Short mmCIF file of C-alpha atoms and ligand atoms in Angstrom, two decimals:
data_model
loop_
_atom_site.label_atom_id
_atom_site.label_comp_id
_atom_site.label_asym_id
_atom_site.label_seq_id
_atom_site.Cartn_x
_atom_site.Cartn_y
_atom_site.Cartn_z
CA MET A 18 -33.16 22.72 -51.24
CA GLU A 19 -32.80 24.26 -47.85
CA GLN A 20 -36.48 24.77 -47.24
CA PHE A 21 -37.02 21.00 -47.08
CA LEU A 22 -34.83 20.64 -44.00
CA VAL A 23 -36.15 20.42 -40.50
CA ASP A 24 -34.38 22.93 -38.34
CA LYS A 25 -32.96 20.69 -35.62
CA THR A 26 -30.75 23.35 -34.09
CA GLN A 27 -33.68 25.60 -33.36
CA ASP A 28 -35.54 22.56 -32.18
CA GLU A 29 -33.03 21.76 -29.46
CA SER A 30 -32.21 24.92 -28.05
CA ARG A 31 -58.63 38.79 -40.42
CA GLN A 32 -60.73 38.53 -38.06
CA GLY A 33 -59.62 34.82 -37.61
CA GLU A 34 -61.44 32.67 -40.05
CA ALA A 35 -61.74 28.94 -39.97
CA TYR A 36 -62.04 27.36 -43.27
CA ALA A 37 -62.75 24.28 -45.24
CA PRO A 38 -63.78 23.50 -48.78
CA THR A 39 -67.46 24.08 -49.45
CA HIS A 40 -68.46 20.57 -48.34
CA ALA A 41 -67.60 20.92 -44.66
CA ARG A 42 -66.03 17.49 -44.15
CA GLU A 43 -64.46 15.40 -46.83
CA ALA A 44 -65.48 11.81 -46.30
CA GLN A 45 -62.62 10.24 -48.23
CA TYR A 46 -60.10 11.32 -45.59
CA ASN A 47 -59.83 9.74 -42.18
CA ARG A 48 -57.41 12.31 -40.78
CA HIS A 49 -58.38 15.94 -40.67
CA PHE A 50 -56.81 19.33 -40.33
CA TYR A 51 -58.39 22.54 -39.19
CA ILE A 52 -56.87 25.86 -40.24
CA GLU A 53 -57.62 29.36 -39.04
CA SER A 54 -56.07 32.42 -40.68
CA TYR A 55 -55.28 35.94 -39.52
CA GLY A 56 -53.67 38.94 -41.15
CA CYS A 57 -53.46 39.96 -44.76
CA GLN A 58 -54.79 38.27 -47.90
CA MET A 59 -51.35 36.81 -48.51
CA ASN A 60 -51.80 34.72 -45.38
CA PHE A 61 -55.22 33.55 -46.53
CA ALA A 62 -53.71 32.62 -49.89
CA ASP A 63 -50.90 30.76 -48.12
CA SER A 64 -53.41 28.73 -46.12
CA GLU A 65 -54.71 27.45 -49.45
CA VAL A 66 -51.19 26.30 -50.35
CA VAL A 67 -50.89 24.63 -46.95
CA ALA A 68 -54.23 22.89 -47.51
CA SER A 69 -52.98 21.58 -50.84
CA ILE A 70 -49.80 20.20 -49.24
CA LEU A 71 -51.76 18.55 -46.41
CA GLN A 72 -54.32 17.04 -48.76
CA GLY A 73 -51.44 15.50 -50.67
CA GLU A 74 -50.54 13.75 -47.40
CA GLY A 75 -54.04 12.38 -46.92
CA PHE A 76 -55.47 15.01 -44.58
CA GLY A 77 -58.92 16.40 -45.34
CA ALA A 78 -60.02 19.86 -44.23
CA THR A 79 -62.61 20.24 -41.52
CA ARG A 80 -64.49 23.22 -40.15
CA ASN A 81 -65.02 21.46 -36.85
CA VAL A 82 -62.00 22.02 -34.62
CA GLU A 83 -63.13 19.20 -32.29
CA GLU A 84 -62.70 16.54 -34.96
CA ALA A 85 -59.29 17.75 -36.12
CA ASP A 86 -56.11 15.69 -35.75
CA LEU A 87 -54.08 18.73 -36.69
CA ILE A 88 -54.87 22.34 -35.85
CA PHE A 89 -53.05 25.14 -37.64
CA ILE A 90 -53.22 28.81 -37.00
CA ASN A 91 -51.76 31.04 -39.71
CA THR A 92 -50.62 34.12 -37.87
CA CYS A 93 -49.92 37.82 -38.31
CA SER A 94 -47.37 40.00 -36.48
CA ILE A 95 -48.19 43.37 -37.99
CA ARG A 96 -49.47 44.89 -34.75
CA GLU A 97 -49.26 43.74 -31.17
CA LYS A 98 -52.99 43.20 -30.99
CA ALA A 99 -52.85 40.69 -33.85
CA GLU A 100 -50.38 38.62 -31.84
CA GLN A 101 -52.46 38.81 -28.67
CA THR A 102 -55.47 37.43 -30.52
CA VAL A 103 -53.41 34.46 -31.70
CA ARG A 104 -52.10 33.72 -28.20
CA LYS A 105 -55.64 33.67 -26.87
CA ARG A 106 -56.75 31.25 -29.59
CA LEU A 107 -53.79 28.96 -28.91
CA THR A 108 -54.70 28.77 -25.22
CA GLU A 109 -58.19 27.71 -26.24
CA PHE A 110 -56.87 25.09 -28.67
CA LYS A 111 -54.55 23.66 -26.03
CA LYS A 112 -57.56 22.74 -23.90
CA LEU A 113 -58.70 20.35 -26.65
CA LYS A 114 -55.61 18.24 -25.99
CA LYS A 115 -57.21 16.98 -22.76
CA ASN A 116 -59.68 14.88 -24.73
CA ASN A 117 -57.42 14.12 -27.66
CA LYS A 118 -53.87 13.20 -26.68
CA GLN A 119 -52.81 12.74 -30.32
CA LEU A 120 -53.85 16.25 -31.31
CA LEU A 121 -51.06 18.36 -32.81
CA ILE A 122 -51.14 22.13 -32.85
CA GLY A 123 -49.05 24.15 -35.29
CA VAL A 124 -48.36 27.82 -35.72
CA LEU A 125 -47.73 29.07 -39.25
CA GLY A 126 -47.01 32.43 -40.83
CA CYS A 127 -45.47 35.66 -39.65
CA MET A 128 -45.64 35.14 -35.89
CA ALA A 129 -44.00 31.73 -36.31
CA GLU A 130 -41.23 33.42 -38.27
CA ARG A 131 -40.81 36.22 -35.76
CA LEU A 132 -40.76 34.11 -32.61
CA LYS A 133 -39.22 30.95 -34.08
CA SER A 134 -38.54 28.21 -31.55
CA LYS A 135 -39.17 30.66 -28.70
CA PHE A 136 -42.75 29.72 -29.30
CA LEU A 137 -42.08 26.18 -28.18
CA GLU A 138 -40.05 27.12 -25.14
CA GLU A 139 -41.89 30.10 -23.78
CA GLU A 140 -45.40 29.20 -24.61
CA LYS A 141 -45.57 25.42 -24.59
CA LEU A 142 -48.70 25.95 -26.58
CA VAL A 143 -47.67 24.42 -29.87
CA ASP A 144 -45.97 21.34 -31.33
CA ILE A 145 -45.07 22.66 -34.77
CA VAL A 146 -43.68 26.04 -35.83
CA VAL A 147 -43.44 26.78 -39.56
CA GLY A 148 -42.46 30.03 -41.26
CA PRO A 149 -44.02 31.29 -44.52
CA ASP A 150 -41.31 29.85 -46.79
CA ALA A 151 -41.19 26.40 -45.21
CA TYR A 152 -44.62 24.94 -45.91
CA ARG A 153 -43.23 22.23 -48.15
CA SER A 154 -41.63 20.69 -45.08
CA LEU A 155 -44.99 20.40 -43.28
CA PRO A 156 -45.40 16.65 -43.95
CA SER A 157 -42.05 15.79 -42.38
CA LEU A 158 -42.62 18.21 -39.51
CA VAL A 159 -45.99 16.65 -38.76
CA MET A 160 -44.29 13.25 -38.63
CA GLU A 161 -41.57 14.53 -36.31
CA ALA A 162 -44.14 16.11 -34.04
CA ALA A 163 -46.24 12.93 -34.00
CA GLY A 164 -43.12 11.11 -32.85
CA GLY A 165 -42.91 13.42 -29.88
CA GLN A 166 -40.29 15.81 -31.21
CA LYS A 167 -40.80 19.52 -31.42
CA ALA A 168 -40.75 20.45 -35.08
CA VAL A 169 -39.54 23.83 -36.32
CA ASN A 170 -38.70 25.15 -39.75
CA VAL A 171 -38.47 28.88 -40.10
CA LEU A 172 -35.92 29.11 -42.87
CA LEU A 173 -36.63 31.94 -45.25
CA SER A 174 -35.91 31.32 -48.90
CA ARG A 175 -34.83 33.57 -51.75
CA GLU A 176 -36.63 31.46 -54.35
CA GLU A 177 -39.71 29.86 -52.88
CA THR A 178 -42.93 31.02 -54.55
CA TYR A 179 -44.94 27.76 -54.36
CA ALA A 180 -45.49 28.29 -58.08
CA ASP A 181 -46.13 24.61 -58.79
CA ILE A 182 -48.60 24.04 -55.95
CA ALA A 183 -52.24 24.34 -56.99
CA PRO A 184 -53.95 25.99 -54.01
CA VAL A 185 -57.02 24.22 -52.58
CA ARG A 186 -59.67 26.95 -52.62
CA LEU A 187 -60.89 27.11 -49.05
CA ASP A 188 -64.23 28.65 -48.22
CA SER A 189 -64.34 30.16 -51.67
CA ASN A 190 -67.50 31.62 -53.16
CA GLY A 191 -66.49 29.91 -56.41
CA VAL A 192 -66.47 33.28 -58.15
CA SER A 193 -63.50 35.31 -56.84
CA ALA A 194 -60.04 34.00 -56.05
CA PHE A 195 -56.74 35.40 -54.82
CA VAL A 196 -53.61 34.63 -56.78
CA SER A 197 -50.25 35.22 -55.18
CA ILE A 198 -47.80 36.74 -57.67
CA MET A 199 -44.85 37.45 -55.42
CA ARG A 200 -43.59 36.97 -51.89
CA GLY A 201 -41.60 38.97 -49.38
CA CYS A 202 -40.76 42.66 -49.38
CA ASN A 203 -37.54 44.56 -50.03
CA ASN A 204 -38.79 47.86 -48.71
CA MET A 205 -37.75 48.78 -45.27
CA CYS A 206 -40.58 50.88 -43.97
CA SER A 207 -39.28 51.56 -40.50
CA PHE A 208 -42.50 50.60 -38.69
CA CYS A 209 -43.02 47.32 -40.51
CA VAL A 210 -42.24 43.76 -39.48
CA VAL A 211 -43.06 42.19 -42.87
CA PRO A 212 -39.52 42.25 -44.35
CA PHE A 213 -38.41 40.26 -41.30
CA THR A 214 -41.23 37.75 -41.34
CA ARG A 215 -41.56 37.27 -45.09
CA GLY A 216 -38.00 37.71 -46.26
CA ARG A 217 -36.66 39.01 -49.55
CA GLU A 218 -38.95 39.92 -52.39
CA ARG A 219 -39.25 37.40 -55.22
CA SER A 220 -41.61 37.21 -58.18
CA ARG A 221 -43.40 34.08 -59.25
CA ASP A 222 -42.95 32.75 -62.78
CA TRP A 223 -45.54 34.60 -64.89
CA LYS A 224 -46.43 31.45 -66.80
CA SER A 225 -47.58 29.68 -63.64
CA ILE A 226 -49.64 32.76 -62.70
CA ILE A 227 -51.36 32.80 -66.10
CA GLU A 228 -51.97 29.06 -65.91
CA GLU A 229 -53.54 29.41 -62.47
CA CYS A 230 -55.77 32.28 -63.64
CA LYS A 231 -56.84 30.40 -66.79
CA ASP A 232 -57.59 27.32 -64.74
CA LEU A 233 -59.72 29.39 -62.35
CA PHE A 234 -61.62 30.91 -65.27
CA GLU A 235 -62.23 27.48 -66.76
CA LYS A 236 -63.59 26.34 -63.40
CA GLY A 237 -66.13 29.16 -63.44
CA TYR A 238 -64.32 31.86 -61.47
CA LYS A 239 -65.02 35.37 -62.75
CA GLU A 240 -62.57 37.48 -60.79
CA VAL A 241 -58.92 37.19 -59.75
CA THR A 242 -57.07 39.45 -57.34
CA LEU A 243 -53.32 39.47 -57.88
CA LEU A 244 -51.57 39.63 -54.53
CA GLY A 245 -48.25 40.91 -53.28
CA GLN A 246 -46.97 43.29 -50.60
CA ASN A 247 -45.81 45.56 -53.39
CA VAL A 248 -47.24 44.33 -56.70
CA ASP A 249 -45.74 47.17 -58.72
CA SER A 250 -42.27 45.84 -58.18
CA TYR A 251 -43.22 42.50 -59.75
CA TYR A 252 -40.35 41.66 -62.10
CA TYR A 253 -39.80 38.23 -63.59
CA THR A 254 -36.68 37.27 -65.43
CA SER A 255 -36.56 33.78 -66.79
CA THR A 256 -33.42 31.68 -66.61
CA GLN A 257 -33.87 30.97 -70.32
CA PRO A 258 -31.71 33.12 -72.58
CA ASP A 259 -33.53 35.87 -74.53
CA ALA A 260 -36.78 35.38 -72.58
CA PRO A 261 -38.29 38.85 -72.11
CA VAL A 262 -38.51 40.46 -68.70
CA VAL A 263 -42.08 40.62 -67.40
CA THR A 264 -43.07 43.70 -65.39
CA PHE A 265 -46.26 44.16 -63.40
CA ALA A 266 -47.82 46.10 -66.28
CA ASN A 267 -46.98 43.22 -68.66
CA LEU A 268 -48.40 40.67 -66.24
CA LEU A 269 -51.57 42.67 -65.70
CA GLU A 270 -52.09 42.84 -69.46
CA LYS A 271 -51.54 39.08 -69.88
CA VAL A 272 -54.08 38.32 -67.14
CA ALA A 273 -56.58 40.79 -68.60
CA GLN A 274 -56.24 39.13 -72.01
CA ILE A 275 -57.35 35.72 -70.67
CA SER A 276 -60.97 36.81 -71.19
CA PRO A 277 -62.97 40.04 -71.12
CA ASN A 278 -65.27 38.14 -68.73
CA LEU A 279 -62.57 37.72 -66.12
CA LEU A 280 -62.35 40.71 -63.78
CA VAL A 281 -58.87 41.59 -62.60
CA ARG A 282 -57.96 43.32 -59.33
CA PHE A 283 -54.66 43.68 -57.53
CA SER A 284 -53.22 44.72 -54.18
CA THR A 285 -51.09 46.38 -52.77
CA SER A 286 -49.52 49.25 -54.71
CA HIS A 287 -46.62 51.20 -53.26
CA PRO A 288 -46.89 54.87 -54.29
CA LYS A 289 -43.20 54.97 -55.18
CA ASP A 290 -43.45 52.04 -57.60
CA ILE A 291 -46.75 52.30 -59.47
CA THR A 292 -45.88 53.32 -63.03
CA ASP A 293 -47.70 55.13 -65.83
CA GLU A 294 -47.47 51.88 -67.77
CA VAL A 295 -49.61 50.17 -65.12
CA LEU A 296 -52.10 53.05 -65.20
CA TYR A 297 -52.33 52.97 -69.01
CA THR A 298 -52.83 49.20 -68.91
CA MET A 299 -55.66 49.69 -66.42
CA ALA A 300 -57.22 52.32 -68.66
CA LYS A 301 -56.89 50.10 -71.74
CA TYR A 302 -58.69 47.01 -70.42
CA GLU A 303 -62.25 47.30 -69.23
CA ASN A 304 -61.98 44.11 -67.18
CA ILE A 305 -59.18 45.55 -65.02
CA CYS A 306 -61.06 47.20 -62.19
CA ASN A 307 -60.62 50.94 -61.69
CA TYR A 308 -59.35 50.72 -58.18
CA ILE A 309 -55.97 51.21 -56.53
CA HIS A 310 -55.06 50.58 -52.92
CA LEU A 311 -52.34 53.19 -52.46
CA PRO A 312 -51.34 53.36 -48.77
CA VAL A 313 -50.09 56.81 -47.78
CA GLN A 314 -49.31 55.99 -44.09
CA SER A 315 -48.85 59.68 -43.21
CA GLY A 316 -49.40 63.04 -44.87
CA SER A 317 -46.33 64.65 -43.33
CA SER A 318 -43.10 64.61 -45.34
CA ARG A 319 -41.07 64.63 -42.14
CA ILE A 320 -42.88 61.55 -40.79
CA LEU A 321 -42.77 59.85 -44.20
CA GLN A 322 -39.01 60.22 -44.14
CA LEU A 323 -38.78 58.69 -40.66
CA MET A 324 -41.02 55.90 -41.91
CA ASN A 325 -38.61 55.38 -44.80
CA ARG A 326 -41.44 55.47 -47.31
CA THR A 327 -39.14 57.18 -49.86
CA TYR A 328 -41.74 59.69 -51.09
CA THR A 329 -42.84 63.09 -49.88
CA ARG A 330 -46.29 64.51 -49.37
CA GLU A 331 -46.00 66.42 -52.67
CA TRP A 332 -44.81 63.35 -54.55
CA TYR A 333 -47.78 61.34 -53.28
CA MET A 334 -50.22 64.09 -54.23
CA ALA A 335 -48.72 64.24 -57.71
CA LYS A 336 -49.22 60.45 -57.99
CA VAL A 337 -52.89 60.84 -57.08
CA ASP A 338 -53.18 63.55 -59.77
CA ARG A 339 -51.51 61.29 -62.29
CA ILE A 340 -53.92 58.44 -61.50
CA ARG A 341 -56.90 60.75 -61.87
CA SER A 342 -55.63 62.14 -65.16
CA ILE A 343 -55.01 58.73 -66.75
CA ILE A 344 -58.02 56.97 -65.15
CA PRO A 345 -60.49 59.77 -64.38
CA ASP A 346 -62.91 57.42 -62.66
CA CYS A 347 -60.58 55.52 -60.33
CA GLY A 348 -61.32 54.40 -56.78
CA ILE A 349 -58.43 55.02 -54.39
CA SER A 350 -58.07 53.67 -50.86
CA SER A 351 -55.33 53.96 -48.27
CA ASP A 352 -53.68 52.68 -45.10
CA ILE A 353 -52.98 55.28 -42.46
CA ILE A 354 -50.98 55.11 -39.24
CA ALA A 355 -51.75 57.56 -36.42
CA GLY A 356 -49.17 58.53 -33.83
CA PHE A 357 -45.91 57.34 -35.35
CA CYS A 358 -42.75 58.28 -33.40
CA THR A 359 -42.32 62.05 -32.91
CA GLU A 360 -45.62 62.85 -34.64
CA GLU A 361 -46.75 66.39 -33.76
CA GLU A 362 -50.17 67.93 -34.08
CA SER A 363 -49.05 69.64 -37.32
CA ASP A 364 -48.00 66.28 -38.84
CA HIS A 365 -51.39 64.88 -37.92
CA GLU A 366 -53.05 67.87 -39.62
CA ASP A 367 -51.01 67.04 -42.73
CA THR A 368 -52.44 63.52 -42.66
CA LEU A 369 -55.98 64.85 -42.44
CA SER A 370 -55.38 67.27 -45.30
CA ILE A 371 -53.82 64.65 -47.60
CA MET A 372 -56.88 62.47 -46.95
CA ARG A 373 -59.10 65.34 -48.09
CA TYR A 374 -56.89 65.95 -51.11
CA SER A 375 -56.87 62.29 -52.15
CA LYS A 376 -60.60 61.84 -51.44
CA TYR A 377 -60.11 58.22 -50.37
CA ASP A 378 -63.09 56.00 -50.95
CA PHE A 379 -62.07 54.09 -47.85
CA SER A 380 -59.06 53.48 -45.66
CA TYR A 381 -57.64 50.99 -43.21
CA MET A 382 -56.62 53.03 -40.20
CA PHE A 383 -54.38 52.05 -37.29
CA PHE A 384 -52.51 53.59 -34.43
CA TYR A 385 -48.81 52.93 -34.37
CA SER A 386 -47.79 49.72 -32.63
CA GLU A 387 -44.06 49.30 -32.10
CA ARG A 388 -42.76 45.98 -33.42
CA PRO A 389 -39.58 44.47 -31.95
CA GLY A 390 -36.61 44.43 -34.30
CA THR A 391 -37.94 46.98 -36.78
CA LEU A 392 -35.90 50.06 -37.71
CA ALA A 393 -38.29 52.31 -35.82
CA ALA A 394 -38.04 50.20 -32.67
CA ARG A 395 -34.26 50.40 -32.83
CA ARG A 396 -33.92 54.05 -33.81
CA TYR A 397 -36.85 56.04 -32.52
CA GLN A 398 -38.82 56.51 -29.34
CA ASP A 399 -42.44 55.42 -29.41
CA ASP A 400 -43.15 58.76 -27.76
CA VAL A 401 -46.71 59.70 -28.71
CA PRO A 402 -48.90 58.95 -25.65
CA GLU A 403 -51.54 56.28 -26.23
CA LYS A 404 -54.31 58.73 -25.46
CA THR A 405 -53.05 61.07 -28.19
CA LYS A 406 -52.64 58.22 -30.69
CA LYS A 407 -56.20 57.12 -30.09
CA ARG A 408 -57.61 60.62 -30.32
CA ARG A 409 -55.80 61.24 -33.61
CA LEU A 410 -56.95 57.89 -34.92
CA GLN A 411 -60.52 58.80 -34.02
CA GLU A 412 -60.20 62.04 -35.97
CA ILE A 413 -58.82 60.15 -38.96
CA VAL A 414 -61.67 57.63 -38.78
CA ALA A 415 -64.28 60.38 -38.50
CA LEU A 416 -62.85 62.17 -41.54
CA GLN A 417 -62.70 58.94 -43.54
CA ASN A 418 -66.33 58.19 -42.68
CA GLN A 419 -67.27 61.59 -44.03
CA LEU A 420 -65.17 61.13 -47.20
CA SER A 421 -66.62 57.64 -47.78
CA LEU A 422 -70.15 58.96 -47.43
CA GLU A 423 -69.46 61.83 -49.84
CA SER A 424 -67.86 59.46 -52.31
CA ASN A 425 -70.80 57.04 -52.07
CA GLN A 426 -73.38 59.77 -52.43
CA LYS A 427 -71.84 60.65 -55.81
CA GLU A 428 -72.71 57.15 -57.01
CA ILE A 429 -76.47 57.60 -56.62
CA GLY A 430 -78.16 57.36 -60.02
CA LYS A 431 -75.12 55.75 -61.70
CA LYS A 432 -75.25 52.35 -63.37
CA TYR A 433 -72.59 49.68 -62.97
CA LYS A 434 -72.06 46.26 -64.47
CA VAL A 435 -71.20 44.10 -61.46
CA LEU A 436 -70.42 40.49 -60.66
CA ILE A 437 -72.81 38.76 -58.26
CA GLU A 438 -70.53 37.35 -55.54
CA GLY A 439 -73.22 35.75 -53.38
CA ASP A 440 -75.89 36.59 -50.83
CA SER A 441 -75.69 39.83 -48.93
CA LYS A 442 -74.46 39.07 -45.40
CA LYS A 443 -77.41 40.78 -43.75
CA ASN A 444 -80.25 39.66 -45.97
CA GLU A 445 -80.59 36.48 -48.02
CA GLN A 446 -83.17 38.17 -50.22
CA GLU A 447 -80.38 40.41 -51.55
CA TRP A 448 -77.25 39.90 -53.63
CA LYS A 449 -73.83 41.31 -52.84
CA ALA A 450 -71.41 42.60 -55.46
CA ARG A 451 -68.62 45.19 -55.76
CA THR A 452 -68.36 48.01 -58.23
CA SER A 453 -65.24 48.43 -60.32
CA HIS A 454 -64.05 50.82 -57.55
CA ASN A 455 -64.33 48.04 -54.97
CA LYS A 456 -67.42 49.51 -53.31
CA VAL A 457 -69.83 46.99 -51.88
CA VAL A 458 -73.29 47.14 -53.42
CA VAL A 459 -76.35 45.17 -52.32
CA PHE A 460 -79.56 44.79 -54.32
CA PRO A 461 -82.78 42.72 -54.19
CA LYS A 462 -82.98 39.37 -56.00
CA THR A 463 -85.76 40.50 -58.30
CA ASN A 464 -85.09 38.08 -61.13
CA LEU A 465 -85.05 34.44 -60.01
CA SER A 466 -82.95 33.34 -62.98
CA HIS A 467 -79.92 35.28 -61.70
CA LYS A 468 -77.27 33.39 -59.81
CA LYS A 469 -73.90 33.82 -58.17
CA GLY A 470 -71.26 34.45 -60.85
CA ASP A 471 -73.61 36.34 -63.20
CA PHE A 472 -72.88 39.86 -64.41
CA VAL A 473 -75.80 42.25 -63.98
CA THR A 474 -76.29 45.99 -64.38
CA VAL A 475 -77.24 47.74 -61.18
CA GLN A 476 -78.40 51.31 -60.70
CA ILE A 477 -77.42 52.86 -57.38
CA THR A 478 -80.39 54.19 -55.44
CA GLU A 479 -79.17 54.81 -51.88
CA CYS A 480 -76.07 54.61 -49.74
CA THR A 481 -74.53 54.65 -46.31
CA GLN A 482 -70.85 55.42 -45.73
CA ALA A 483 -70.11 51.68 -45.94
CA THR A 484 -72.48 50.29 -48.56
CA LEU A 485 -74.27 51.17 -51.75
CA ARG A 486 -77.79 49.95 -52.37
CA GLY A 487 -79.18 49.50 -55.84
CA GLU A 488 -81.55 47.67 -58.13
CA ILE A 489 -81.05 45.54 -61.19
CA VAL A 490 -81.83 47.41 -64.41
CA LEU A 491 -81.49 46.66 -68.10
CA SER A 492 -78.07 47.77 -69.27
N1 SAH B 510 -47.39 46.23 -48.21
C1 SAH B 510 -48.39 47.11 -47.85
C2 SAH B 510 -48.92 47.00 -46.44
C3 SAH B 510 -48.66 45.83 -45.58
S1 SAH B 510 -49.11 45.91 -43.90
C4 SAH B 510 -47.86 48.51 -48.07
O1 SAH B 510 -46.72 48.71 -48.31
O2 SAH B 510 -48.61 49.43 -47.94
C5 SAH B 510 -50.68 46.68 -43.90
C6 SAH B 510 -50.73 47.97 -43.17
O3 SAH B 510 -50.52 47.79 -41.78
C7 SAH B 510 -49.67 48.98 -43.55
O4 SAH B 510 -49.95 49.63 -44.73
C8 SAH B 510 -49.66 49.91 -42.37
O5 SAH B 510 -50.60 50.94 -42.51
C9 SAH B 510 -50.08 49.01 -41.23
N2 SAH B 510 -48.96 48.75 -40.31
C10 SAH B 510 -47.81 48.11 -40.60
N3 SAH B 510 -46.99 48.11 -39.52
C11 SAH B 510 -47.66 48.76 -38.54
C12 SAH B 510 -47.34 49.10 -37.20
N4 SAH B 510 -46.16 48.77 -36.67
N5 SAH B 510 -48.26 49.77 -36.47
C13 SAH B 510 -49.44 50.12 -37.01
N6 SAH B 510 -49.79 49.83 -38.27
C14 SAH B 510 -48.91 49.17 -39.03
FE1 SF4 B 511 -44.18 46.72 -44.89
FE2 SF4 B 511 -43.43 48.77 -46.35
FE3 SF4 B 511 -43.07 46.30 -47.28
FE4 SF4 B 511 -45.51 47.33 -47.10
S1 SF4 B 511 -43.86 48.08 -48.41
S2 SF4 B 511 -44.88 45.30 -46.45
S3 SF4 B 511 -45.41 48.58 -45.26
S4 SF4 B 511 -42.05 47.20 -45.51
FE1 F3S B 512 -49.51 40.18 -41.09
FE2 F3S B 512 -47.60 38.83 -42.18
FE3 F3S B 512 -49.52 39.79 -43.67
S1 F3S B 512 -47.37 40.28 -40.55
S2 F3S B 512 -50.11 41.63 -42.60
S3 F3S B 512 -49.74 38.27 -42.13
S4 F3S B 512 -47.41 39.58 -44.26
#
């Protein structure tokens, strides 16, 4: 298949998080790789596929960049700042070559795909460039690079889903895992680079997804998050005659049926694609968490049209109503972009008012960053001054902080059954968990018999805009 080839023609012409399996260095390997990941959860999930491929070649993971024979950085192109961070890291990694002449540095992921072999020419920072669909060719690329050649494979594939590769869980808490259910994106949101860096949308064989989830559950995991850029357009048709089509709602149901003790989450939902069937499935199974990440991007129908989001303000609001009517107690979060091309003060006001209407529990908020090659870059002027973008973003953030606080205050007194994910980051005397609505809750370790991976009932006692605080109670 094409993705196994090394691209000779090209050859001629978070946030970052370092990771390793729980035991920091695996003694059975004498060659080691170090991998650092940026960007969305899909990238983090991909790094686990990469780790599996490299382990198959006899490389063990290390957390210590100084002892690595291979350094990989899995990159994101979504905003310019994400790319700047990666460039800075690569300059730092290059310095390590002074003491280790054999060291190879590779760039993976979306920035590799976007810049292709330009990376090798312009930057001279890396030896290996591999796009998101070409990870199976890593072993041969590493060999090429070790032989002094520059190794590039940025071919995108229409089929690759890495379905048969069992990811090596890196830096996992042993309780929650991400499971990739599809790759790529067929939407053409005009601001977005993802369709160019990740290629066409394709859904992974549902059987391999169920097998992976079952295997995780058998290994003691208690929560899976199904991942895709647009999970609601998951659609699997088998090559076997008469095999039924599997939609996202069907898949969600199959995962939920593995065990009532396996929590199920998913991300991301596109407002145009989430169906009533998905909502009814969520309502039917208690172990499917009541939480939807439903990025709005803008509250102005005019801007939404320029963004090519294919819904209007009214359509989005009706979707929020529908969610609340089928799942009355559902957490909703959003992504919001401030200062998209031609955005006026009145459009910005529309964004603020749709936030109030939707009562988001939280949001990821950005100012618009033009990405080369996207529809918006080709068609529209990035004409909102930076100062205005930042001011509008600040107003959006301030409103979201207020909405998050209001939403959290409503939780006080309520009881939730939650999964202990591990220690609270700030205080080892406290556990960290998330409610069904994906709100972080911390609570004291009052009962010594409790451990990570246990379900406990917690009553909420206090909150800030970011965190709930509670105490363990009898259910
Ligand atoms: N597939 C998801 C989002 C993927 S990217 C979806 O459809 O919603 C994550 C978020 O980054 C986007 O939702 C958007 O809010 C933001 N983003 C994408 N491109 C951007 C750009 N050029 N400038 C600023 N933010 C951007
Ligand atoms: Fe980008 Fe839109 Fe696809 Fe999300 S749905 S990844 S924003 S093109
Ligand atoms: Fe970034 Fe690529 Fe994800 S651009 S957000 S890492 S799909």
